[in-house]
JSON list of C-alpha atoms and ligand atoms in Angstrom, two decimals:
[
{"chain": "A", "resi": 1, "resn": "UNK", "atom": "CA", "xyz": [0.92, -8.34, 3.24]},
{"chain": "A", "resi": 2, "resn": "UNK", "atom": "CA", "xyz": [-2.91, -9.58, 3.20]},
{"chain": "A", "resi": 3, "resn": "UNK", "atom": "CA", "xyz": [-5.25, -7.20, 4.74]},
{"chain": "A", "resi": 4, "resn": "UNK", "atom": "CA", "xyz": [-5.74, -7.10, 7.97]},
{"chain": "A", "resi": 5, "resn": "UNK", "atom": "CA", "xyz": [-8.55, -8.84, 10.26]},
{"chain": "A", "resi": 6, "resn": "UNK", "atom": "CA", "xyz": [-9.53, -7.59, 13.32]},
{"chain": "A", "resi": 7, "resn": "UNK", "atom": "CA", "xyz": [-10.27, -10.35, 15.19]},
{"chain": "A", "resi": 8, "resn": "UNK", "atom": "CA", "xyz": [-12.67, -10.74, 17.79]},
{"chain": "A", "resi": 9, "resn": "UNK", "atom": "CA", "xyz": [-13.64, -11.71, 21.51]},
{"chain": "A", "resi": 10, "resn": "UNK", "atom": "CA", "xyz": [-13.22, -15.18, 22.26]},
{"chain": "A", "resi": 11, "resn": "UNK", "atom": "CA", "xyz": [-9.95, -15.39, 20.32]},
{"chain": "A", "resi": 12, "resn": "UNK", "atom": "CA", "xyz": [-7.11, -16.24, 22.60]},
{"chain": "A", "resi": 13, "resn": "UNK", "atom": "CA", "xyz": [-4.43, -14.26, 21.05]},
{"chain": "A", "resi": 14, "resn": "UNK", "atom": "CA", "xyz": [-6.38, -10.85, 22.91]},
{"chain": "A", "resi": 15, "resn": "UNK", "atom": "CA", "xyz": [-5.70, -12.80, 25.93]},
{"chain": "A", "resi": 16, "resn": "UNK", "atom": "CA", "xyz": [-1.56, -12.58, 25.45]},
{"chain": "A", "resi": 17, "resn": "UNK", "atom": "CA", "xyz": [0.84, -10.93, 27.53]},
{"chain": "A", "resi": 18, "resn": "UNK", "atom": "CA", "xyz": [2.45, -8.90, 24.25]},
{"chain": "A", "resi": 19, "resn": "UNK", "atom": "CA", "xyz": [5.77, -9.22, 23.49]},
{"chain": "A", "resi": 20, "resn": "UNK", "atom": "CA", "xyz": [7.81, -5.59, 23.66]},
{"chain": "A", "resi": 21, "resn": "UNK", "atom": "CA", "xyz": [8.81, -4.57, 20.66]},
{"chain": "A", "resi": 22, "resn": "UNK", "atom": "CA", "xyz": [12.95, -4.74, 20.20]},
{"chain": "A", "resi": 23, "resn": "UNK", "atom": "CA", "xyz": [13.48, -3.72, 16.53]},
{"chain": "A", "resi": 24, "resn": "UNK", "atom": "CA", "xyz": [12.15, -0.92, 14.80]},
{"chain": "A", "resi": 25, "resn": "UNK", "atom": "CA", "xyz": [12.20, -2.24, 10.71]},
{"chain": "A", "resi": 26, "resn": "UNK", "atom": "CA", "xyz": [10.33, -1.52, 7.64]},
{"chain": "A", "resi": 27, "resn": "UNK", "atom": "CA", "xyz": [8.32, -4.61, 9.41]},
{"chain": "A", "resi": 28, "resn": "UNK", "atom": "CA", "xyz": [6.96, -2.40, 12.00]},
{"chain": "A", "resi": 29, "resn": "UNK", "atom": "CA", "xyz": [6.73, 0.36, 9.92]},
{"chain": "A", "resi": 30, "resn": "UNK", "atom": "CA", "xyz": [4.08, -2.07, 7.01]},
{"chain": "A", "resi": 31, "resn": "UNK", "atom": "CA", "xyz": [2.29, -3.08, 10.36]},
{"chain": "A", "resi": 32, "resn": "UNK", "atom": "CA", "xyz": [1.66, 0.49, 11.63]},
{"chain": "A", "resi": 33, "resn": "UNK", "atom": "CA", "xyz": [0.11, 1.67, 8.35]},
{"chain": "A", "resi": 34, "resn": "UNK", "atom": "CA", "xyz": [-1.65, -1.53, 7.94]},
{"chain": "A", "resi": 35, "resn": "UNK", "atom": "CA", "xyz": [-3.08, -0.77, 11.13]},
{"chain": "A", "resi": 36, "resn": "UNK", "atom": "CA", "xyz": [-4.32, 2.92, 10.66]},
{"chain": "A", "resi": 37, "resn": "UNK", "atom": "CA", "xyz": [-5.69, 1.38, 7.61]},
{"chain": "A", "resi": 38, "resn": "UNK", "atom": "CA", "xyz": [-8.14, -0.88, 9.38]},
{"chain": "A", "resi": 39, "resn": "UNK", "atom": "CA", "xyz": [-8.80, 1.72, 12.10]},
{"chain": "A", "resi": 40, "resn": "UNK", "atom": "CA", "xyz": [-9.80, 4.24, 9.96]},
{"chain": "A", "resi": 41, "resn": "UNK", "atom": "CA", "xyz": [-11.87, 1.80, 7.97]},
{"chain": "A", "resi": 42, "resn": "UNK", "atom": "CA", "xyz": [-13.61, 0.41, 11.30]},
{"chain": "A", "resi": 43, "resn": "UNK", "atom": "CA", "xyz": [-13.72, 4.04, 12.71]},
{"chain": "A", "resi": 44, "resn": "UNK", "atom": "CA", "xyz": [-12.22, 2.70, 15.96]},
{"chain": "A", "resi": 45, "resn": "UNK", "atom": "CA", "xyz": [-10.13, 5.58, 17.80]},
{"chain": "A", "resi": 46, "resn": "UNK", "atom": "CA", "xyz": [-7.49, 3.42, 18.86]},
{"chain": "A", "resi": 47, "resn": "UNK", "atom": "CA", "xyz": [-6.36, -0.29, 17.60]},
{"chain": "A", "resi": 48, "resn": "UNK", "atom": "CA", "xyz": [-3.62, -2.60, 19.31]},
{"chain": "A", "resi": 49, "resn": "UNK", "atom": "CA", "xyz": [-1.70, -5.28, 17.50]},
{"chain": "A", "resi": 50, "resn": "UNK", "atom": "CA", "xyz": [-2.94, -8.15, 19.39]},
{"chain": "A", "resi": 51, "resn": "UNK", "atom": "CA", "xyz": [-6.46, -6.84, 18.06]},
{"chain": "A", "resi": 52, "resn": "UNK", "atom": "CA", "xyz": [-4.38, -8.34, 14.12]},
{"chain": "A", "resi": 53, "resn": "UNK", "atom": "CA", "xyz": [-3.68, -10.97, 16.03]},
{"chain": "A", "resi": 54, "resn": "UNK", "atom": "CA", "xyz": [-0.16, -9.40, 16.45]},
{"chain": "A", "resi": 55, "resn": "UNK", "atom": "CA", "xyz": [0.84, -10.13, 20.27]},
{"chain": "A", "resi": 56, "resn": "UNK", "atom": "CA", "xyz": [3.24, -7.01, 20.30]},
{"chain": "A", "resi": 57, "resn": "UNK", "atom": "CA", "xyz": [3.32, -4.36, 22.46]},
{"chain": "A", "resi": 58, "resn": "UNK", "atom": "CA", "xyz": [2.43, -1.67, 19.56]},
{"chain": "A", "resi": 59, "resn": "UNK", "atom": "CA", "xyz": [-0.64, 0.51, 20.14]},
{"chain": "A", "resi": 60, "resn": "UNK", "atom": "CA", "xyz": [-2.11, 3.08, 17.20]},
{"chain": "A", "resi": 61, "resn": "UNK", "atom": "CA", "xyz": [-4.50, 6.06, 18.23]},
{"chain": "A", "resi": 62, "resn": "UNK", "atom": "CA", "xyz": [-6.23, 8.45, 16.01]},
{"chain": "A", "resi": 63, "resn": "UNK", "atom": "CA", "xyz": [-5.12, 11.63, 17.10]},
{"chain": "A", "resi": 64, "resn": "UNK", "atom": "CA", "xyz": [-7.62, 13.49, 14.28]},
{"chain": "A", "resi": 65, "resn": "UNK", "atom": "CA", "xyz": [-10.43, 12.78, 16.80]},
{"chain": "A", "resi": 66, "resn": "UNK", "atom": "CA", "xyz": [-8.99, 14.13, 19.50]},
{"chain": "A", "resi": 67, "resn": "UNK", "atom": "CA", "xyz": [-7.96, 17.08, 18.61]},
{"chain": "A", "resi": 68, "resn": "UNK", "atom": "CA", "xyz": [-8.28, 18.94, 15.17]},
{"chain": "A", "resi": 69, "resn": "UNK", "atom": "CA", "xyz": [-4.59, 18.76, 14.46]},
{"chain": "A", "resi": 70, "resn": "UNK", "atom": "CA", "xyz": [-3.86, 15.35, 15.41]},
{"chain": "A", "resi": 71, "resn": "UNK", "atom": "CA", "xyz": [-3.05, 12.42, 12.97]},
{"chain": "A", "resi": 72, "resn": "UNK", "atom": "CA", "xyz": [-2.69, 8.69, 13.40]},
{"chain": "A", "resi": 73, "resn": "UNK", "atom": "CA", "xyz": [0.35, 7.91, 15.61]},
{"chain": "A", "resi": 74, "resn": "UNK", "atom": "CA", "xyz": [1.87, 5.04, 17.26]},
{"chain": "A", "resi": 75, "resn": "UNK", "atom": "CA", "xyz": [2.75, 3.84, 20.51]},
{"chain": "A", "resi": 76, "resn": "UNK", "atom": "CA", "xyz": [5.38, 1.12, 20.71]},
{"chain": "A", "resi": 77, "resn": "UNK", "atom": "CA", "xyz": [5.99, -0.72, 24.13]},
{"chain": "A", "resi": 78, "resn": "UNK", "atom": "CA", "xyz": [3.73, 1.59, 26.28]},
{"chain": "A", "resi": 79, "resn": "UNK", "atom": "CA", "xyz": [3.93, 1.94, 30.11]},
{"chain": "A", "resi": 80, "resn": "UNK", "atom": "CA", "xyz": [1.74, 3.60, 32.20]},
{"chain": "A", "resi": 81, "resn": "UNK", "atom": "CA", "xyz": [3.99, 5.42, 35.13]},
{"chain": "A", "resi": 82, "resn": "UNK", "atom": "CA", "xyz": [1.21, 6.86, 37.07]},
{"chain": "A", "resi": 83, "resn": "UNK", "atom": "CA", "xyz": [-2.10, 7.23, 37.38]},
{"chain": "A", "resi": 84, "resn": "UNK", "atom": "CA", "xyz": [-4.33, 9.57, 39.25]},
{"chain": "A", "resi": 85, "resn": "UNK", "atom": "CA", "xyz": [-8.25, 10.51, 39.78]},
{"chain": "A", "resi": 86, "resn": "UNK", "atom": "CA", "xyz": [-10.83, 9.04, 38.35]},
{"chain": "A", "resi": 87, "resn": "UNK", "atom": "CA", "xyz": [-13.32, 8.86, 35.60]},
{"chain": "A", "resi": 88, "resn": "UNK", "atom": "CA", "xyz": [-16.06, 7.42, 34.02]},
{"chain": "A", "resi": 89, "resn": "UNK", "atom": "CA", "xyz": [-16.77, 7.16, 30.32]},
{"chain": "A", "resi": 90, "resn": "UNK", "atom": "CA", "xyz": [-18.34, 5.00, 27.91]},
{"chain": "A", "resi": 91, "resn": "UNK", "atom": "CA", "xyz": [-16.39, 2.37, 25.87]},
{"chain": "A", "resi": 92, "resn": "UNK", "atom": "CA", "xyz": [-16.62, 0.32, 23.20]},
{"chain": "A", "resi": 93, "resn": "UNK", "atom": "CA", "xyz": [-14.49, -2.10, 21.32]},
{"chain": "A", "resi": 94, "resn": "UNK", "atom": "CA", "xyz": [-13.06, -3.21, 17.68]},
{"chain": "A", "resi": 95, "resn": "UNK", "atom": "CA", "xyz": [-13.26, -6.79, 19.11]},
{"chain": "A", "resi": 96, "resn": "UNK", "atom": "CA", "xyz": [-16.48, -7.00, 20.99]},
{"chain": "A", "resi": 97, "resn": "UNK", "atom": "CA", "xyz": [-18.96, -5.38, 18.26]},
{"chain": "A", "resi": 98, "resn": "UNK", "atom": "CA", "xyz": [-22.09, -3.66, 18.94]},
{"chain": "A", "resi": 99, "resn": "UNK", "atom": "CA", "xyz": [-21.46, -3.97, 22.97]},
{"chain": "A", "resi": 100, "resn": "UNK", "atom": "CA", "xyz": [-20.99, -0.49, 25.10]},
{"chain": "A", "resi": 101, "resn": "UNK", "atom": "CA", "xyz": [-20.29, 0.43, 28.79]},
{"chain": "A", "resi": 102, "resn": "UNK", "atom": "CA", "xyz": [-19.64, 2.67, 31.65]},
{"chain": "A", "resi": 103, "resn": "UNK", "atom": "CA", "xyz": [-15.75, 2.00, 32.48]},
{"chain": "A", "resi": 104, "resn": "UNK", "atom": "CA", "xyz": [-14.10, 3.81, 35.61]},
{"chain": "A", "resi": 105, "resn": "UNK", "atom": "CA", "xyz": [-10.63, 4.60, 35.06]},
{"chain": "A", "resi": 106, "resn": "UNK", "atom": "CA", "xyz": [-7.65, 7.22, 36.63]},
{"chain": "A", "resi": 107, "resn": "UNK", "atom": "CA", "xyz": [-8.32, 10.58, 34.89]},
{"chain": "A", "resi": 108, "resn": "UNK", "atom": "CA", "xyz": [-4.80, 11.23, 34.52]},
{"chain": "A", "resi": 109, "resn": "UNK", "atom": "CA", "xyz": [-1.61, 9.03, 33.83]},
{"chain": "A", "resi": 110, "resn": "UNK", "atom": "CA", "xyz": [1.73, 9.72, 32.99]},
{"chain": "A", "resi": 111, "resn": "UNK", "atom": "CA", "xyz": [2.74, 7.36, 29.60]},
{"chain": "A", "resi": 112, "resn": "UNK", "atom": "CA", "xyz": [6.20, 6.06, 28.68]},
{"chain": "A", "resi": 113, "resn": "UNK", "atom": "CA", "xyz": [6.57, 5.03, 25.24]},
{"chain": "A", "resi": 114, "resn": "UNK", "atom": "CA", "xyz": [8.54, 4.61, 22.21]},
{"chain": "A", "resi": 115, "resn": "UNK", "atom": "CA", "xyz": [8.01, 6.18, 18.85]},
{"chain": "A", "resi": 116, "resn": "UNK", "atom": "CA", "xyz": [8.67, 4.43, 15.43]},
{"chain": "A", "resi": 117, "resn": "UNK", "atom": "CA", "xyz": [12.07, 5.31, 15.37]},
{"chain": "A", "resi": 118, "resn": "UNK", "atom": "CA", "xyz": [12.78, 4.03, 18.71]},
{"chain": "A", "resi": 119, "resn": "UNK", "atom": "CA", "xyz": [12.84, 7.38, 20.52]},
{"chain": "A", "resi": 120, "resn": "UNK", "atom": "CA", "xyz": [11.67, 7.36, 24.39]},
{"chain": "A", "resi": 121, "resn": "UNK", "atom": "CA", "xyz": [9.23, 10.20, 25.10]},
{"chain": "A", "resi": 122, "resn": "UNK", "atom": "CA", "xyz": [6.54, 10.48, 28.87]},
{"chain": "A", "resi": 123, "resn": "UNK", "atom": "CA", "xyz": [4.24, 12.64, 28.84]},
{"chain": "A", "resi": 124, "resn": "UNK", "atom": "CA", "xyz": [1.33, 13.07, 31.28]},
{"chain": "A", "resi": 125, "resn": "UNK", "atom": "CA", "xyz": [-2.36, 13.10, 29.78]},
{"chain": "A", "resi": 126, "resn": "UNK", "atom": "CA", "xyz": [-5.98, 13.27, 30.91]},
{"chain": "A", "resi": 127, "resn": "UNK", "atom": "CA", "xyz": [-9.42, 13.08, 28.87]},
{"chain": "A", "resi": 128, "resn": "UNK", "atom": "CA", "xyz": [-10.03, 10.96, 25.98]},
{"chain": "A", "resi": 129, "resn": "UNK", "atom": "CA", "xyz": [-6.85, 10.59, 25.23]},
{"chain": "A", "resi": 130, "resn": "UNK", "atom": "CA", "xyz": [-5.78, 8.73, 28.52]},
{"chain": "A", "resi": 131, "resn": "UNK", "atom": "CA", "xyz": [-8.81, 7.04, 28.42]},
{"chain": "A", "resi": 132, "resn": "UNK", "atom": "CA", "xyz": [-8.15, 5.60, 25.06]},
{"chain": "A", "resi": 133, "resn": "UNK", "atom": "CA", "xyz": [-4.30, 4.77, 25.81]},
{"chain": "A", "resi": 134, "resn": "UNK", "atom": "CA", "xyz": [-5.34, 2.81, 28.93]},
{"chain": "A", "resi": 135, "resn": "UNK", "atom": "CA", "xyz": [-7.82, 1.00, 27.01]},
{"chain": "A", "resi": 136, "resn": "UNK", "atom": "CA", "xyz": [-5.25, 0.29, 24.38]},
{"chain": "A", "resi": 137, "resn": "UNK", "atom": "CA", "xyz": [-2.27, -0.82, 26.86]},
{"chain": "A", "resi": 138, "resn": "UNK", "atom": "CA", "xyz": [-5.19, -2.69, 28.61]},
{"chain": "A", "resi": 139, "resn": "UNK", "atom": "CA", "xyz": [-4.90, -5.17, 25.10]},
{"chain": "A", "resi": 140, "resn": "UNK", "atom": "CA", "xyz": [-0.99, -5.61, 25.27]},
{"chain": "A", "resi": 141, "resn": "UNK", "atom": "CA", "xyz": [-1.89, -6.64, 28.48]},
{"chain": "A", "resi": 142, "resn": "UNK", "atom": "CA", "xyz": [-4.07, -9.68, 27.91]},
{"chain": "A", "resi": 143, "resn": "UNK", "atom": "CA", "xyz": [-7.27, -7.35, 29.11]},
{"chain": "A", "resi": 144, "resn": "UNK", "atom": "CA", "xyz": [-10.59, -6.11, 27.89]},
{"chain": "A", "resi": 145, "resn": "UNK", "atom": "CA", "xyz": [-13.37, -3.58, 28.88]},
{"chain": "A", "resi": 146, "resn": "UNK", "atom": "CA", "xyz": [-15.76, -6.08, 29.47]},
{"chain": "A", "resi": 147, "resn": "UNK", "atom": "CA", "xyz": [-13.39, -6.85, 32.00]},
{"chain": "A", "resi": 148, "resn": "UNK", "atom": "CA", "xyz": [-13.75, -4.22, 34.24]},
{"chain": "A", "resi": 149, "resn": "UNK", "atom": "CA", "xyz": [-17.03, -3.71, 34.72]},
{"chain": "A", "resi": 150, "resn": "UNK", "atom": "CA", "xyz": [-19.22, -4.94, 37.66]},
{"chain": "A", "resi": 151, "resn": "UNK", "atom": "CA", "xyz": [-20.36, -8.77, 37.35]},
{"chain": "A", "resi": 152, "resn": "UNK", "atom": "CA", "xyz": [-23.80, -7.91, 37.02]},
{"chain": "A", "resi": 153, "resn": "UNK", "atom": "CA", "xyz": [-23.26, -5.90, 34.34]},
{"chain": "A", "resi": 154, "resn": "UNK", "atom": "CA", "xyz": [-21.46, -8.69, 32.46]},
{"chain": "A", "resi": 155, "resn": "UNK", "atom": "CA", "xyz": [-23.99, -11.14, 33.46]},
{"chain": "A", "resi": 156, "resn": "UNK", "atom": "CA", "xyz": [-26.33, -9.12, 31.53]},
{"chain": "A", "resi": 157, "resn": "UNK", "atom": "CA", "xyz": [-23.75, -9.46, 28.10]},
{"chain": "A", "resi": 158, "resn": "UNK", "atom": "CA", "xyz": [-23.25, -12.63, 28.81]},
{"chain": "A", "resi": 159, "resn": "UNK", "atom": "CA", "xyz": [-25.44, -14.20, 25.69]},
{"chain": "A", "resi": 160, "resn": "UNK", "atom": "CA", "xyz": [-24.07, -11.31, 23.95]},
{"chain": "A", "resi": 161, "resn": "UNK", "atom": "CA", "xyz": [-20.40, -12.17, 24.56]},
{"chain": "A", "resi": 162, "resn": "UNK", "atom": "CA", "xyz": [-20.98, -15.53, 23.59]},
{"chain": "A", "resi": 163, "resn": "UNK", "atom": "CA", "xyz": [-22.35, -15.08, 20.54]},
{"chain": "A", "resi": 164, "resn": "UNK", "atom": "CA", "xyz": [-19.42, -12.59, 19.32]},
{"chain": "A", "resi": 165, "resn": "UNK", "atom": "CA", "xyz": [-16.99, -15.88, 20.57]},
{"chain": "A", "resi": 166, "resn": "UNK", "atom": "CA", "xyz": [-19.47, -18.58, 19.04]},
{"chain": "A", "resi": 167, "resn": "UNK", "atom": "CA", "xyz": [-18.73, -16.40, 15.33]},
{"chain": "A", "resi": 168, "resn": "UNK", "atom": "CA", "xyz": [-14.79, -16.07, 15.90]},
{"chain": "A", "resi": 169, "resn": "UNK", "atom": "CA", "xyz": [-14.49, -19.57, 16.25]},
{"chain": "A", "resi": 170, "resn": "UNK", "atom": "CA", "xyz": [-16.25, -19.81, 12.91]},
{"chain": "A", "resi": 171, "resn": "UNK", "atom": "CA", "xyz": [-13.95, -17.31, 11.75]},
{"chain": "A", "resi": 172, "resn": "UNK", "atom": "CA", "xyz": [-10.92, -19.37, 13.16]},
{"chain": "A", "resi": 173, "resn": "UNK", "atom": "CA", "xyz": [-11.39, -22.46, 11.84]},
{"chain": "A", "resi": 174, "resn": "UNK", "atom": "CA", "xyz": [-12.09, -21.37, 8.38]},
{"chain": "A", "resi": 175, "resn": "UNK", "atom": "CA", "xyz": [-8.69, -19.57, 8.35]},
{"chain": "A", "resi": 176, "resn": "UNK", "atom": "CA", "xyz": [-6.65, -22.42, 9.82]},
{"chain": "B", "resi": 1, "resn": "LIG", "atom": "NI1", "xyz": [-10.44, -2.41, 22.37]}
]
């Protein structure tokens, strides 16, 4: 398997509904390490598949910086069963380069997922952690940061924004 691109804003695959993910192969297995690859590489703290232009619902955080005995782990077909409170952090993104923001968001949700193996797990979170799985599910769900932040605010990225697409298209066309 070639390495990995993350691609960028303005590409439409980041705009996909993701497809869940039904089988649980050595496939899945190559993508999941391919994908901690380029996160730890970018030194993003979470990566979702549509971000390598995978449109599957298959999420990977970096646990390591969260908490000093996490590791890399994934999150296949992730649901968010609740949410509660609310917070406000900075984000940034893999796909939108060199652009930051305020984003409010429920403090606390309560996640459904699968693990590699298939196995169901919930479990309820709060912090970074639920800040970065909401961002994460927020891909497999066609949806950015930049998104949800006031229209002003994006007014003022605007030139930004477009600049970042203007360069993927570049990017597109010289891999098609
Ligand atoms: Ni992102």
């Amino acid at each position: 398997m070639s390495k990995l691109r993350v691609i960028k804003y303005g590409n439409p695959i980041l705009r996909l509904k993701a497809k869940k993910v039904e089988v649980h192969d050595d496939n899945i297995k190559q993508l999941i390490k391919n994908m901690v690859e380029v996160m730890g590489e970018e030194e993003g703290i979470g990566l979702a598949a549509p971000q390598v232009a995978e449109s599957i619902a298959l999420l990977v955080i970096d646990h390591s910086l969260i908490d000093e005995e996490g590791e890399p782990t994934a999150y296949l077909n992730p649901e968010i069963l609740t949410a509660e409170g609310e917070s406000e952090m900075e984000e940034g993104c893999l796909s939108i380069p060199d652009i930051r923001e305020e984003v409010k968001r429920p403090e606390t949700i309560t996640v459904k997922y699968q693990n590699v193996e298939g196995q169901l797990f919930e479990k309820q979170v709060d912090g970074l952690l639920a800040r970065v799985l909401q961002h994460e599910i927020d891909h497999l769900n066609g949806v950015l940061f930049v998104d949800r932040i006031s229209s002003m605010k994006k007014q003022l990225l605007k030139k930004k924004l477009k600049s970042i697409a203007a360069e993927e298209k570049e990017q597109m066309s010289q891999m098609a």
